[in-house]
Short mmCIF file of C-alpha atoms in Angstrom, two decimals:
data_model
loop_
_atom_site.label_atom_id
_atom_site.label_comp_id
_atom_site.label_asym_id
_atom_site.label_seq_id
_atom_site.Cartn_x
_atom_site.Cartn_y
_atom_site.Cartn_z
CA MET A 1 -43.52 40.31 -35.57
CA PRO A 2 -43.82 36.63 -35.56
CA HIS A 3 -45.64 35.21 -38.14
CA ALA A 4 -49.61 33.53 -37.13
CA LEU A 5 -48.95 29.35 -37.66
CA THR A 6 -51.22 29.64 -40.69
CA ASP A 7 -48.74 31.78 -42.60
CA LEU A 8 -46.35 28.78 -43.34
CA PRO A 9 -47.33 27.32 -46.78
CA VAL A 10 -46.59 24.07 -47.84
CA ARG A 11 -46.46 22.51 -50.99
CA THR A 12 -47.33 19.14 -52.44
CA VAL A 13 -44.04 17.14 -54.31
CA THR A 14 -43.40 14.11 -55.97
CA ARG A 15 -40.22 12.57 -56.92
CA PRO A 16 -38.65 13.92 -60.15
CA GLU A 17 -37.90 11.80 -62.81
CA GLY A 18 -34.26 9.87 -62.92
CA SER A 19 -33.91 11.76 -59.42
CA ALA A 20 -31.31 14.15 -59.23
CA THR A 21 -27.75 13.28 -58.15
CA HIS A 22 -25.16 15.58 -56.38
CA GLU A 23 -21.86 16.52 -58.00
CA VAL A 24 -19.07 17.21 -55.98
CA THR A 25 -15.25 17.58 -57.41
CA ALA A 26 -12.58 18.14 -55.07
CA ASP A 27 -8.55 17.58 -55.19
CA VAL A 28 -8.72 14.52 -52.52
CA CYS A 29 -11.84 12.47 -52.12
CA VAL A 30 -11.19 10.49 -48.76
CA VAL A 31 -13.49 7.68 -47.70
CA GLY A 32 -13.78 6.70 -43.86
CA ALA A 33 -13.62 9.70 -40.94
CA GLY A 34 -12.05 7.68 -38.49
CA ILE A 35 -8.15 8.36 -37.46
CA ALA A 36 -6.77 7.88 -40.60
CA GLY A 37 -9.05 9.13 -42.75
CA LEU A 38 -9.56 12.79 -40.18
CA SER A 39 -5.37 12.74 -41.11
CA ALA A 40 -5.38 12.28 -44.64
CA ALA A 41 -8.37 14.99 -44.98
CA VAL A 42 -6.93 17.44 -42.69
CA GLU A 43 -3.19 17.12 -43.78
CA SER A 44 -4.65 17.15 -47.38
CA ALA A 45 -6.26 20.58 -46.45
CA ARG A 46 -3.36 22.28 -45.07
CA LEU A 47 -1.50 21.37 -47.92
CA GLY A 48 -3.94 23.87 -49.88
CA ARG A 49 -6.10 20.89 -51.51
CA SER A 50 -9.75 20.93 -51.77
CA VAL A 51 -10.78 17.72 -49.83
CA VAL A 52 -14.33 16.13 -49.51
CA LEU A 53 -14.34 13.51 -46.07
CA VAL A 54 -17.18 10.90 -46.65
CA ASP A 55 -17.99 8.35 -44.02
CA ALA A 56 -21.06 5.47 -43.89
CA LEU A 57 -21.91 6.60 -40.38
CA PRO A 58 -24.35 9.70 -39.91
CA VAL A 59 -21.39 11.41 -37.59
CA LEU A 60 -17.28 11.81 -38.14
CA GLY A 61 -14.81 10.00 -35.97
CA GLY A 62 -14.91 6.68 -37.07
CA GLN A 63 -14.10 4.01 -34.25
CA MET A 64 -12.16 6.24 -32.72
CA VAL A 65 -15.38 8.20 -31.58
CA ASN A 66 -18.45 6.08 -32.28
CA SER A 67 -17.41 2.71 -31.19
CA LEU A 68 -15.96 4.04 -27.77
CA ILE A 69 -12.59 2.75 -28.06
CA GLY A 70 -11.13 4.68 -25.58
CA LEU A 71 -7.77 4.67 -25.91
CA PHE A 72 -5.41 6.54 -28.21
CA CYS A 73 -2.48 3.42 -28.50
CA GLY A 74 0.36 3.15 -30.29
CA VAL A 75 1.39 6.76 -30.68
CA PHE A 76 4.24 5.78 -27.99
CA GLY A 77 7.26 3.58 -27.53
CA ASN A 78 8.15 1.41 -25.18
CA ALA A 79 9.81 2.35 -21.40
CA PRO A 80 11.57 3.59 -20.25
CA GLU A 81 11.83 6.51 -22.88
CA HIS A 82 8.42 6.52 -23.98
CA ARG A 83 9.09 8.59 -27.40
CA GLN A 84 6.33 10.02 -28.65
CA LEU A 85 6.28 7.98 -32.71
CA THR A 86 3.84 9.97 -34.49
CA HIS A 87 2.96 13.40 -34.77
CA GLY A 88 0.64 15.74 -37.27
CA LEU A 89 -2.59 15.24 -35.51
CA PHE A 90 -1.94 13.45 -32.46
CA ASP A 91 0.13 16.77 -31.48
CA ASP A 92 -3.19 19.02 -32.23
CA VAL A 93 -5.18 16.48 -30.10
CA PHE A 94 -3.04 16.11 -27.16
CA ALA A 95 -2.83 20.00 -26.52
CA ASP A 96 -6.49 20.86 -27.40
CA LEU A 97 -8.12 18.39 -25.37
CA GLY A 98 -5.16 18.51 -23.08
CA ALA A 99 -6.17 21.66 -22.05
CA THR A 100 -9.48 21.07 -21.14
CA GLY A 101 -8.47 18.48 -19.03
CA ASP A 102 -9.92 15.52 -21.27
CA LEU A 103 -7.31 12.98 -21.89
CA PHE A 104 -5.28 11.22 -19.52
CA TYR A 105 -1.84 9.32 -19.68
CA ASN A 106 -1.28 5.48 -18.89
CA ARG A 107 2.49 4.28 -18.52
CA GLY A 108 3.23 0.96 -18.48
CA HIS A 109 5.47 -1.16 -20.87
CA THR A 110 4.01 1.73 -23.21
CA THR A 111 1.96 4.87 -22.70
CA THR A 112 -1.41 4.65 -23.88
CA VAL A 113 -3.79 7.95 -23.73
CA GLY A 114 -7.65 7.67 -22.81
CA TYR A 115 -9.96 10.47 -23.68
CA ASP A 116 -13.14 11.62 -23.26
CA GLU A 117 -15.21 10.62 -26.43
CA VAL A 118 -17.75 13.23 -26.25
CA ARG A 119 -15.02 16.00 -26.62
CA LEU A 120 -13.12 14.13 -29.09
CA GLY A 121 -16.45 13.80 -30.96
CA ARG A 122 -17.20 17.76 -31.16
CA TRP A 123 -13.52 17.95 -31.51
CA VAL A 124 -13.13 16.32 -34.62
CA GLU A 125 -16.37 18.29 -35.97
CA GLN A 126 -14.67 21.51 -34.87
CA THR A 127 -11.50 20.69 -36.95
CA VAL A 128 -13.03 19.52 -40.23
CA ALA A 129 -14.87 22.79 -40.13
CA THR A 130 -11.85 25.33 -39.37
CA HIS A 131 -10.23 23.55 -42.52
CA GLY A 132 -12.81 24.10 -44.85
CA ILE A 133 -13.48 19.99 -45.50
CA ARG A 134 -16.54 19.22 -47.41
CA ALA A 135 -18.17 16.37 -45.04
CA ILE A 136 -20.81 14.04 -46.53
CA THR A 137 -22.09 11.56 -43.58
CA GLY A 138 -24.23 8.14 -43.64
CA ALA A 139 -23.10 8.01 -47.43
CA VAL A 140 -22.45 4.13 -48.71
CA ILE A 141 -20.64 3.68 -51.79
CA VAL A 142 -23.07 2.02 -54.61
CA GLY A 143 -20.20 2.15 -57.52
CA VAL A 144 -16.98 2.91 -58.90
CA THR A 145 -16.04 4.44 -62.48
CA ARG A 146 -12.84 3.83 -63.66
CA SER A 147 -10.48 4.86 -66.41
CA SER A 148 -8.29 2.16 -67.13
CA ASP A 149 -6.05 2.37 -64.21
CA ARG A 150 -7.56 5.71 -62.33
CA ILE A 151 -10.29 6.19 -60.13
CA ASP A 152 -12.59 8.67 -61.70
CA THR A 153 -15.81 8.43 -59.60
CA VAL A 154 -17.13 7.09 -56.71
CA ARG A 155 -20.82 7.14 -56.16
CA PHE A 156 -22.52 7.11 -53.13
CA ALA A 157 -26.14 6.87 -51.47
CA THR A 158 -27.40 8.58 -48.76
CA ARG A 159 -30.92 9.58 -47.42
CA TYR A 160 -30.90 13.03 -49.25
CA GLY A 161 -30.18 11.11 -52.95
CA SER A 162 -27.27 9.93 -54.87
CA VAL A 163 -24.06 11.73 -54.35
CA GLU A 164 -21.27 11.72 -56.94
CA VAL A 165 -17.50 12.46 -55.84
CA THR A 166 -14.90 13.05 -58.62
CA ALA A 167 -11.52 13.45 -57.44
CA THR A 168 -7.86 13.64 -58.68
CA GLY A 169 -6.91 11.29 -55.73
CA PHE A 170 -8.46 8.84 -53.72
CA VAL A 171 -7.70 7.65 -50.08
CA ASP A 172 -9.63 4.64 -48.53
CA ALA A 173 -9.68 4.50 -45.13
CA SER A 174 -12.74 2.89 -44.80
CA GLY A 175 -11.46 0.29 -42.57
CA ASP A 176 -13.46 -2.81 -44.49
CA ALA A 177 -11.54 -1.63 -47.73
CA ALA A 178 -15.16 -0.51 -49.18
CA LEU A 179 -13.65 1.51 -52.06
CA ALA A 180 -11.02 -1.08 -53.06
CA TRP A 181 -13.65 -3.85 -53.26
CA GLU A 182 -15.63 -1.47 -54.83
CA ALA A 183 -13.35 -0.50 -57.80
CA GLY A 184 -12.70 -4.07 -58.66
CA LEU A 185 -9.41 -4.36 -56.72
CA PRO A 186 -7.80 -7.30 -55.11
CA CYS A 187 -8.40 -7.89 -51.36
CA ARG A 188 -7.57 -10.33 -48.72
CA LEU A 189 -9.49 -11.79 -46.04
CA PRO A 190 -8.50 -13.77 -43.09
CA GLU A 191 -9.39 -17.64 -42.66
CA ARG A 192 -10.49 -17.83 -39.35
CA GLU A 193 -12.42 -14.81 -37.18
CA ILE A 194 -10.88 -12.06 -36.21
CA TYR A 195 -13.01 -10.79 -33.50
CA GLY A 196 -14.30 -7.17 -32.70
CA SER A 197 -15.83 -5.66 -29.63
CA GLN A 198 -18.57 -4.43 -28.33
CA GLN A 199 -17.19 -1.57 -26.47
CA LEU A 200 -19.33 0.58 -23.53
CA VAL A 201 -18.68 3.50 -21.00
CA VAL A 202 -20.44 2.84 -17.53
CA GLU A 203 -20.73 5.38 -14.67
CA ARG A 204 -21.12 5.79 -10.88
CA LEU A 205 -18.07 4.08 -9.93
CA ASP A 206 -16.04 4.11 -6.93
CA GLU A 207 -12.87 4.48 -8.73
CA SER A 208 -10.52 4.47 -5.59
CA ARG A 209 -11.41 0.96 -4.93
CA ARG A 210 -10.71 -0.26 -8.71
CA PRO A 211 -8.93 -3.55 -8.57
CA ASP A 212 -5.60 -4.49 -10.20
CA PRO A 213 -5.59 -4.63 -14.05
CA GLY A 214 -4.22 -8.36 -13.71
CA GLU A 215 -6.94 -8.86 -10.88
CA LEU A 216 -9.70 -8.05 -12.96
CA ALA A 217 -8.69 -10.49 -15.68
CA ALA A 218 -8.00 -13.34 -13.97
CA ARG A 219 -11.30 -12.94 -11.51
CA ILE A 220 -13.24 -12.63 -15.62
CA GLY A 221 -11.18 -15.91 -16.58
CA ALA A 222 -12.28 -17.86 -13.71
CA LYS A 223 -16.08 -16.53 -13.92
CA ALA A 224 -16.35 -15.79 -18.03
CA GLU A 225 -18.24 -19.35 -18.29
CA GLU A 226 -20.65 -18.91 -15.11
CA PHE A 227 -21.95 -15.40 -16.89
CA GLY A 228 -22.01 -16.38 -20.50
CA LEU A 229 -19.34 -14.67 -21.81
CA HIS A 230 -17.17 -15.61 -24.86
CA ARG A 231 -14.09 -13.92 -23.79
CA HIS A 232 -12.14 -14.72 -20.84
CA ASP A 233 -10.57 -11.69 -20.06
CA GLY A 234 -11.08 -8.21 -20.43
CA LEU A 235 -9.87 -4.25 -19.29
CA ALA A 236 -11.56 -1.31 -17.38
CA PHE A 237 -9.92 2.44 -18.65
CA PHE A 238 -11.13 4.44 -15.74
CA PHE A 239 -11.10 7.93 -16.52
CA PRO A 240 -9.53 9.81 -13.27
CA GLY A 241 -11.40 11.56 -10.92
CA ARG A 242 -14.82 10.87 -13.32
CA GLY A 243 -16.19 7.66 -11.90
CA THR A 244 -16.78 6.35 -15.51
CA ALA A 245 -14.67 3.95 -17.50
CA VAL A 246 -14.56 2.18 -20.98
CA LEU A 247 -15.22 -1.64 -20.72
CA ASN A 248 -13.10 -3.85 -23.24
CA MET A 249 -14.45 -7.39 -22.15
CA THR A 250 -16.27 -8.66 -25.27
CA HIS A 251 -15.38 -10.67 -28.24
CA ILE A 252 -18.38 -10.44 -30.98
CA GLU A 253 -17.82 -11.33 -34.89
CA ALA A 254 -17.55 -8.77 -37.27
CA PRO A 255 -19.34 -10.25 -40.55
CA LEU A 256 -19.47 -8.33 -44.01
CA ASP A 257 -23.01 -9.79 -44.89
CA PRO A 258 -25.61 -6.88 -43.87
CA ILE A 259 -28.14 -9.53 -41.65
CA ALA A 260 -25.40 -11.10 -39.87
CA ALA A 261 -23.57 -7.85 -39.04
CA ALA A 262 -26.79 -6.51 -37.35
CA ASP A 263 -27.33 -9.94 -35.63
CA ALA A 264 -23.69 -9.37 -34.08
CA GLN A 265 -24.24 -5.93 -32.90
CA ILE A 266 -27.41 -7.49 -31.23
CA ARG A 267 -25.36 -10.46 -29.47
CA GLY A 268 -22.42 -8.14 -28.46
CA LYS A 269 -24.47 -5.85 -26.34
CA GLU A 270 -25.94 -8.86 -25.01
CA GLN A 271 -22.23 -10.00 -24.00
CA ALA A 272 -21.73 -6.34 -22.84
CA ASP A 273 -24.49 -6.98 -20.32
CA ARG A 274 -23.54 -10.02 -19.13
CA ALA A 275 -19.87 -8.27 -18.55
CA ILE A 276 -21.19 -5.65 -16.43
CA ALA A 277 -23.46 -8.61 -14.22
CA LEU A 278 -20.28 -10.28 -13.74
CA LEU A 279 -18.19 -6.96 -12.77
CA ARG A 280 -21.20 -6.27 -10.05
CA ALA A 281 -21.32 -9.55 -8.67
CA GLU A 282 -17.51 -9.76 -8.29
CA PHE A 283 -16.45 -6.32 -7.44
CA ARG A 284 -19.03 -4.66 -5.40
CA GLU A 285 -17.33 -1.88 -4.12
CA VAL A 286 -16.30 -0.75 -7.17
CA PHE A 287 -19.38 -1.56 -10.02
CA GLY A 288 -22.11 -2.27 -7.38
CA ASN A 289 -23.71 1.02 -8.65
CA ALA A 290 -22.28 0.86 -12.47
CA ARG A 291 -25.02 1.90 -14.94
CA VAL A 292 -24.50 1.77 -18.83
CA ARG A 293 -24.04 5.46 -19.77
CA SER A 294 -23.36 4.64 -23.61
CA TYR A 295 -22.61 1.52 -25.98
CA GLY A 296 -20.40 2.03 -28.94
CA PHE A 297 -21.24 0.94 -32.55
CA PRO A 298 -19.49 -2.12 -33.01
CA GLY A 299 -16.03 -2.26 -32.82
CA ARG A 300 -13.67 -3.87 -35.63
CA ARG A 301 -10.38 -4.95 -35.80
CA GLN A 302 -9.40 -6.82 -39.09
CA THR A 303 -12.02 -7.58 -41.57
CA ARG A 304 -11.12 -7.06 -45.22
CA TRP A 305 -8.01 -5.17 -46.53
CA VAL A 306 -6.02 -4.37 -49.55
CA ALA A 307 -4.08 -7.06 -51.43
CA ALA A 308 -0.93 -3.98 -52.12
CA VAL A 309 2.13 -4.13 -54.09
CA HIS A 310 3.66 -5.00 -50.39
CA GLN A 311 2.36 -7.28 -47.68
CA LEU A 312 3.88 -6.60 -44.31
CA THR A 313 4.74 -9.55 -42.40
CA VAL A 314 4.82 -10.87 -38.98
CA ASP A 315 8.83 -11.29 -39.17
CA GLU A 316 9.16 -7.80 -40.88
CA VAL A 317 7.27 -6.36 -37.51
CA ARG A 318 9.87 -8.83 -35.54
CA ALA A 319 12.65 -7.67 -36.94
CA GLY A 320 11.64 -3.78 -37.09
CA THR A 321 12.97 -3.98 -40.78
CA ARG A 322 13.53 -0.01 -41.83
CA PHE A 323 11.83 0.01 -45.39
CA PRO A 324 13.20 2.37 -47.53
CA ASP A 325 9.85 3.82 -48.12
CA ALA A 326 8.73 3.59 -44.97
CA VAL A 327 6.07 5.92 -43.61
CA ALA A 328 4.53 4.97 -40.34
CA ARG A 329 6.09 3.30 -37.07
CA THR A 330 4.78 1.79 -33.86
CA ALA A 331 6.09 -0.19 -30.85
CA TRP A 332 2.49 -1.86 -30.44
CA PRO A 333 2.58 -5.44 -29.46
CA ILE A 334 1.40 -8.41 -32.23
CA GLU A 335 -2.19 -8.22 -30.96
CA LEU A 336 -4.44 -10.93 -32.77
CA HIS A 337 -7.92 -11.00 -31.74
CA ASP A 338 -8.35 -14.66 -33.36
CA THR A 339 -9.91 -16.87 -30.93
CA PRO A 340 -13.58 -16.20 -28.92
CA GLN A 341 -11.63 -16.84 -25.52
CA GLY A 342 -8.82 -14.13 -26.08
CA TYR A 343 -5.74 -12.71 -27.97
CA VAL A 344 -2.36 -13.34 -28.78
CA TRP A 345 -0.11 -10.44 -26.82
CA GLU A 346 3.38 -10.34 -28.07
CA THR A 347 5.26 -7.31 -26.49
CA PHE A 348 8.39 -5.83 -27.67
CA GLY A 349 11.74 -4.55 -26.17
CA PRO A 350 12.43 -1.41 -25.23
CA ASP A 351 14.34 0.14 -28.42
CA HIS A 352 11.82 -1.96 -30.78
CA VAL A 353 10.21 0.02 -33.41
CA HIS A 354 8.47 -1.34 -36.42
CA TYR A 355 7.32 0.21 -39.54
CA VAL A 356 4.94 0.25 -42.41
CA PRO A 357 5.88 0.90 -45.90
CA LEU A 358 4.24 2.91 -48.40
CA ARG A 359 4.07 -0.12 -50.69
CA ALA A 360 1.78 -1.72 -47.93
CA MET A 361 -0.29 1.24 -48.96
CA THR A 362 -0.51 0.91 -52.43
CA PRO A 363 -2.88 -1.21 -54.54
CA PRO A 364 -0.74 -2.29 -57.72
CA ASP A 365 -3.13 -1.53 -60.24
CA VAL A 366 -4.29 1.41 -60.09
CA HIS A 367 -2.63 4.95 -60.16
CA ASN A 368 -4.47 7.74 -58.00
CA LEU A 369 -5.68 5.27 -54.90
CA LEU A 370 -3.80 5.00 -51.39
CA VAL A 371 -5.50 3.09 -48.66
CA ALA A 372 -4.89 3.84 -44.98
CA GLY A 373 -5.77 2.52 -41.47
CA ARG A 374 -6.68 -1.19 -40.93
CA CYS A 375 -6.93 -1.63 -44.46
CA ILE A 376 -3.56 -1.96 -45.61
CA ASP A 377 -1.65 -5.16 -46.52
CA GLY A 378 -0.22 -7.52 -43.85
CA ASP A 379 -0.18 -10.94 -42.96
CA ALA A 380 -2.83 -11.06 -40.02
CA ALA A 381 -0.77 -11.53 -37.18
CA ALA A 382 1.70 -7.74 -39.09
CA LEU A 383 -1.58 -6.36 -39.35
CA SER A 384 -2.56 -6.95 -35.62
CA SER A 385 0.39 -4.40 -34.98
CA VAL A 386 -0.09 -1.94 -36.89
CA ARG A 387 -3.97 -1.44 -37.23
CA VAL A 388 -3.94 0.81 -34.49
CA MET A 389 -4.40 4.74 -33.99
CA GLY A 390 -0.60 5.63 -34.18
CA PRO A 391 0.44 4.41 -37.19
CA CYS A 392 -3.24 4.94 -38.92
CA ALA A 393 -2.72 8.35 -38.37
CA ALA A 394 0.85 8.70 -39.91
CA GLU A 395 -0.30 6.60 -42.91
CA GLY A 396 -3.19 8.99 -43.66
CA PHE A 397 -0.69 11.85 -43.12
CA ALA A 398 1.94 9.68 -45.84
CA ALA A 399 -1.24 9.61 -48.11
CA ALA A 400 -1.93 13.35 -48.09
CA HIS A 401 1.52 13.95 -48.91
CA VAL A 402 1.74 11.62 -52.03
CA LEU A 403 -0.98 12.75 -53.70
CA ASP A 404 0.26 16.12 -53.08
CA LEU A 405 3.47 15.34 -54.32
CA VAL A 406 2.14 13.59 -57.57
CA GLY A 407 -0.72 15.27 -58.39
CA LYS A 408 -2.31 13.91 -61.57
CA ASP A 409 0.56 11.36 -62.02
CA SER A 410 0.94 8.11 -60.25
CA VAL A 411 1.48 7.57 -56.46
CA HIS A 412 3.37 4.75 -57.49
CA ASP A 413 6.19 7.40 -59.28
CA VAL A 414 6.70 9.41 -55.81
CA ASP A 415 9.82 10.43 -55.02
CA LEU A 416 10.55 8.84 -51.75
CA GLY A 417 13.15 11.32 -51.26
CA ASP A 418 10.75 14.21 -51.29
CA LEU A 419 8.35 12.16 -49.42
CA ALA A 420 11.21 11.29 -46.67
CA GLU A 421 11.56 14.79 -46.07
CA ARG A 422 7.81 15.48 -45.34
CA VAL A 423 7.16 12.16 -43.19
CA ALA A 424 10.07 12.57 -41.22
CA PRO A 425 8.20 12.95 -37.87
CA ASN A 426 6.65 9.80 -37.90
CA VAL A 427 9.55 8.16 -38.72
CA GLU A 428 13.10 9.03 -37.58
CA SER A 429 14.64 8.21 -34.26
CA SER A 430 14.20 11.79 -33.27
CA GLY A 431 10.88 12.46 -33.32
#
């Protein structure tokens, strides 16, 4: 029998003195639940480690889900072979989302893979749950406890109270090097702005009449000033058969100041609205009935990153330098968004591959921390070619294996021979 409404008791409480802190202990703590952090967390769990995955957003998936990036980039090599260069987590994503029709492949100079961001978001959550990974969302770092050359505990603020995570090893996959920064480790900042983008998904499109990408970019370039757009080019990624597209047509600042960041988000959406107005006017047959389905969280490309043992250079990228401690690879172009109007786009030949060394993921002054994703160390141009999702996932995969191999010892002393065997699918030519 259902209870009467008056049967539900209510009690009055006040905040206890010195409010309680939630204490969590794990083998591995991963900060950042985007592709790099997810890869590190899942691989650590598969290795039998207890894992805590923490993210500042209230949901998992990082930028790949919540910024509506729309494409997996840097996973494949260049034409004509289009070799898959990153495995691990991507094998699972491609198999599962491919089976449900939630992926599409674009083959040109390289292969990019479009995805349904709603289905991917659920896949991320289900994967985390399946592997027994403890997730803490809506958590912002407020302090780090170090004993000499090791990180002991990271403190987070959440709406449910503070959380202290103690772990044997840590992975900073925050994108902005948030953990390294709060730990007092040296970081790098670009001397001029590297722009992010306000992505969005639009619906009610006539995709049968979609313009050629070159024509689209040229028309945007010709009309950008008239419509008040900062960026003078743009891309639309149409999902076949669904009448939707992800728009990448804006450049927005990506400040680390909290008030400026909120302002950039608002102005980014204004830029996105202007982009839609341009498309409706210039491509009526395709976008005349376009409506915004969703705006992504502000996309950030390169903001603050770690000063590691080795800084990857653009010369090493162009040369395809194969490092003895290589853990990731990609053929993605140099893609530096350092002007409001456009960006550098320097592609490579059919056989080109460039690599990420473990040393670019390893801060010199701490023994149980690795970084993965867009806050690894590189000069601005080099980083622009390895901050995409393919190599980021490979870096997370490698971080999990390094921490597994060294246990309570130093990440600087990992046996490179043992590591090479484990990361071979993401590094060797046969991959």
